[in-house]
XYZ file of C-alpha atoms in Angstrom:
172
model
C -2.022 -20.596 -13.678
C -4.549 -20.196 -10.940
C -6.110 -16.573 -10.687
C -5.304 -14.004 -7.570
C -7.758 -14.016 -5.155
C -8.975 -10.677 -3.413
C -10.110 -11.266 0.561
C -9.636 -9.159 3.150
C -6.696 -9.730 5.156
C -6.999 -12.073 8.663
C -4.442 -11.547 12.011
C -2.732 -14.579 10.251
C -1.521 -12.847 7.564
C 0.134 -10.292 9.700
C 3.629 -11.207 9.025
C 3.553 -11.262 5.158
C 2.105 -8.030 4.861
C 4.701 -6.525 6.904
C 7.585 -8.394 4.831
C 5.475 -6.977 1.629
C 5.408 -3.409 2.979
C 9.246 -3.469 3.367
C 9.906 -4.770 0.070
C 7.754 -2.239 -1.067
C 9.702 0.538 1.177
C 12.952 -0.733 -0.413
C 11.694 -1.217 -3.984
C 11.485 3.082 -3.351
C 14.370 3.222 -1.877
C 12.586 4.439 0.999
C 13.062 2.401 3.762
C 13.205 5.227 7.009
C 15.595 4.920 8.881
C 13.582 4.976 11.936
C 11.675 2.020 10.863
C 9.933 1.012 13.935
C 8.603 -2.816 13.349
C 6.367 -3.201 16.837
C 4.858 0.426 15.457
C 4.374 -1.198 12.029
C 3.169 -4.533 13.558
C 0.180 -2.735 16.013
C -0.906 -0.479 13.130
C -1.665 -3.550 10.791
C -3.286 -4.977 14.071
C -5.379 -2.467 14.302
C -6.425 -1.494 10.790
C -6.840 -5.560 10.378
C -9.088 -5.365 13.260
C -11.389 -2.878 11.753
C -11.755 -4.685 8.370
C -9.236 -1.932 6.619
C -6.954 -4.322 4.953
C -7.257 -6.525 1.743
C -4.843 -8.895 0.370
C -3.976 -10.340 -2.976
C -3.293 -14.029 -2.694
C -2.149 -16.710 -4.708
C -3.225 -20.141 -3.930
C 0.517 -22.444 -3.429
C -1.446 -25.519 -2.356
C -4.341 -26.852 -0.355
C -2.786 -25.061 3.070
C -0.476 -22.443 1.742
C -1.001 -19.357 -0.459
C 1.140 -16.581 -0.810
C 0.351 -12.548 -0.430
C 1.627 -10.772 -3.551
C -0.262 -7.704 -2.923
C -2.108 -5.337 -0.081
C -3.932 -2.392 0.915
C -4.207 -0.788 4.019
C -7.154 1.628 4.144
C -6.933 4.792 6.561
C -9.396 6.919 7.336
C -8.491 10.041 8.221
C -9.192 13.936 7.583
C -7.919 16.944 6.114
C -5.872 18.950 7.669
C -7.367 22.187 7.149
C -10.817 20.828 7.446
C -10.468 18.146 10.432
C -13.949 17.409 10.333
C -14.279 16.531 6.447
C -13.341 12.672 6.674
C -11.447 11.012 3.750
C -10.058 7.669 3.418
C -6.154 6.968 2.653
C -4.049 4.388 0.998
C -1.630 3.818 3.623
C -0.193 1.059 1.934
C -0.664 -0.291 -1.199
C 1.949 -2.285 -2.957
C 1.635 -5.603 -5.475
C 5.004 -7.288 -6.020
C 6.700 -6.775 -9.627
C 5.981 -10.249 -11.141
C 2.131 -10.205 -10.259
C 1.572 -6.577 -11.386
C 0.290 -7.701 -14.853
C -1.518 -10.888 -13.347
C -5.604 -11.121 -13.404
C -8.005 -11.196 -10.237
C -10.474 -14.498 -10.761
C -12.792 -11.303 -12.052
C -10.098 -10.584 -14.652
C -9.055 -7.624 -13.386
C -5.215 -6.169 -13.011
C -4.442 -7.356 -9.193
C -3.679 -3.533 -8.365
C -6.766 -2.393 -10.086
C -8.926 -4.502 -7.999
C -7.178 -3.561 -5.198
C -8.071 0.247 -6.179
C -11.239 -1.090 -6.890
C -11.975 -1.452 -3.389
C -10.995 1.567 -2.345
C -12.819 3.353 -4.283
C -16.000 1.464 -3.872
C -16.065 1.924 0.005
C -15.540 5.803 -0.833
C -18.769 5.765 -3.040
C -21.025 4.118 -0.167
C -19.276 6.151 2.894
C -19.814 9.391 0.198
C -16.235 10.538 1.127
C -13.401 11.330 -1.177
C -10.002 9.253 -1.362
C -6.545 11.035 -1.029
C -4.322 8.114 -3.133
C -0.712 8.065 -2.241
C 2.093 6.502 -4.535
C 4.596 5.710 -1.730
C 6.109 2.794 -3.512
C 7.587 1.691 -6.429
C 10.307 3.502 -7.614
C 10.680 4.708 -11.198
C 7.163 3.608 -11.389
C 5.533 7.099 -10.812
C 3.675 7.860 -14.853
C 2.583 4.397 -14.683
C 1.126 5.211 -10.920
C 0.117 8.178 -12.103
C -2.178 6.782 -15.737
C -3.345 4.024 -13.262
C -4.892 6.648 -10.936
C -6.696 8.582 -13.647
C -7.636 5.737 -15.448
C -9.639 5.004 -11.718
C -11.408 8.331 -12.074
C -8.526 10.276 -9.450
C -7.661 13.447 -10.024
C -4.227 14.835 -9.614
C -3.940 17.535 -6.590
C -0.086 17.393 -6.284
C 2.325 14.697 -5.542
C 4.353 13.848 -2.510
C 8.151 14.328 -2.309
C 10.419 13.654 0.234
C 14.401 15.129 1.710
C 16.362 13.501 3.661
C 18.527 15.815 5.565
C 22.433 15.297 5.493
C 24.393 13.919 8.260
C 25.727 17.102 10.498
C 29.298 16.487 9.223
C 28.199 17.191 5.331
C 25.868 19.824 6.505
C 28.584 21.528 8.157
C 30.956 21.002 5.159
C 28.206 22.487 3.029
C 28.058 25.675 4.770
């Protein structure tokens, strides 16, 4: 079994991280229901474009190779302190049955991909705000993965979907 291979991503992997983002939306159960795809397709574009976005591949054959896991960097701010920059894990996902699998430097595929994160934090000298969008049930194993990476917790991110008007009104 070959190792995963870390690069960053190309415009020609565009389509297989967006499939890999919604498997990691429904793994959550979290796919929006205002899932925009052109919106999704221009924002990888763009964060591709500006060298934000880093893929886990597996080599298939001498042409092919598959992405099994990404991360799309943001940089952003925070929003009491707009001028205090920070970068963002907009996206970061590994599929189930390459979670345990080893980088060619050894390392856990997700843990490398972390690894780069928090290695362009230490030269730009800006913090990282680490969201855990995706996985499910997954969140203490998120959660000891983050710490184990030197993050600290400063709350956690949860999310309500409001009822349709006809249970709302029931409700009342």
């Amino acid at each position: 079994m070959e190792p995963i291979v870390i690069r960053a991503a190309s415009l020609y992997d565009l389509f297989q991280i967006e499939a890999l983002g919604r498997r990691g939306l429904e793994e959550a159960g979290q796919l929006y229901p205002a899932y925009d795809l052109p919106h999704m397709l221009k924002g990888f574009i763009d964060s591709i474009a500006a060298g934000l976005v880093f893929v886990a591949t597996e080599h298939l054959d001498e042409r092919h190779e598959k992405i099994v896991g990404a991360l799309i960097i943001t940089i952003s701010a925070w929003p009491q302190a707009p001028k205090v920059s920070m970068l963002e894990n907009e996206h970061l996902y590994v599929l189930p049955d390459y979670r345990a699998r080893a980088t060619e430097s050894g390392t856990p595929v997700g843990t490398a991909l972390i690894n780069i994160l928090t290695q362009m934090a230490d030269v730009a000298g800006v913090p990282v705000l680490f969201r855990q969008t995706f996985g499910g049930d997954r969140v203490e194993a998120r959660a000891r993965l983050a710490e184990r990476k030197g993050f600290a917790t400063i709350g956690s991110y949860h999310i309500y979907m409001p009822k349709p008007k006809d249970d709302a009104q029931e409700a009342a």
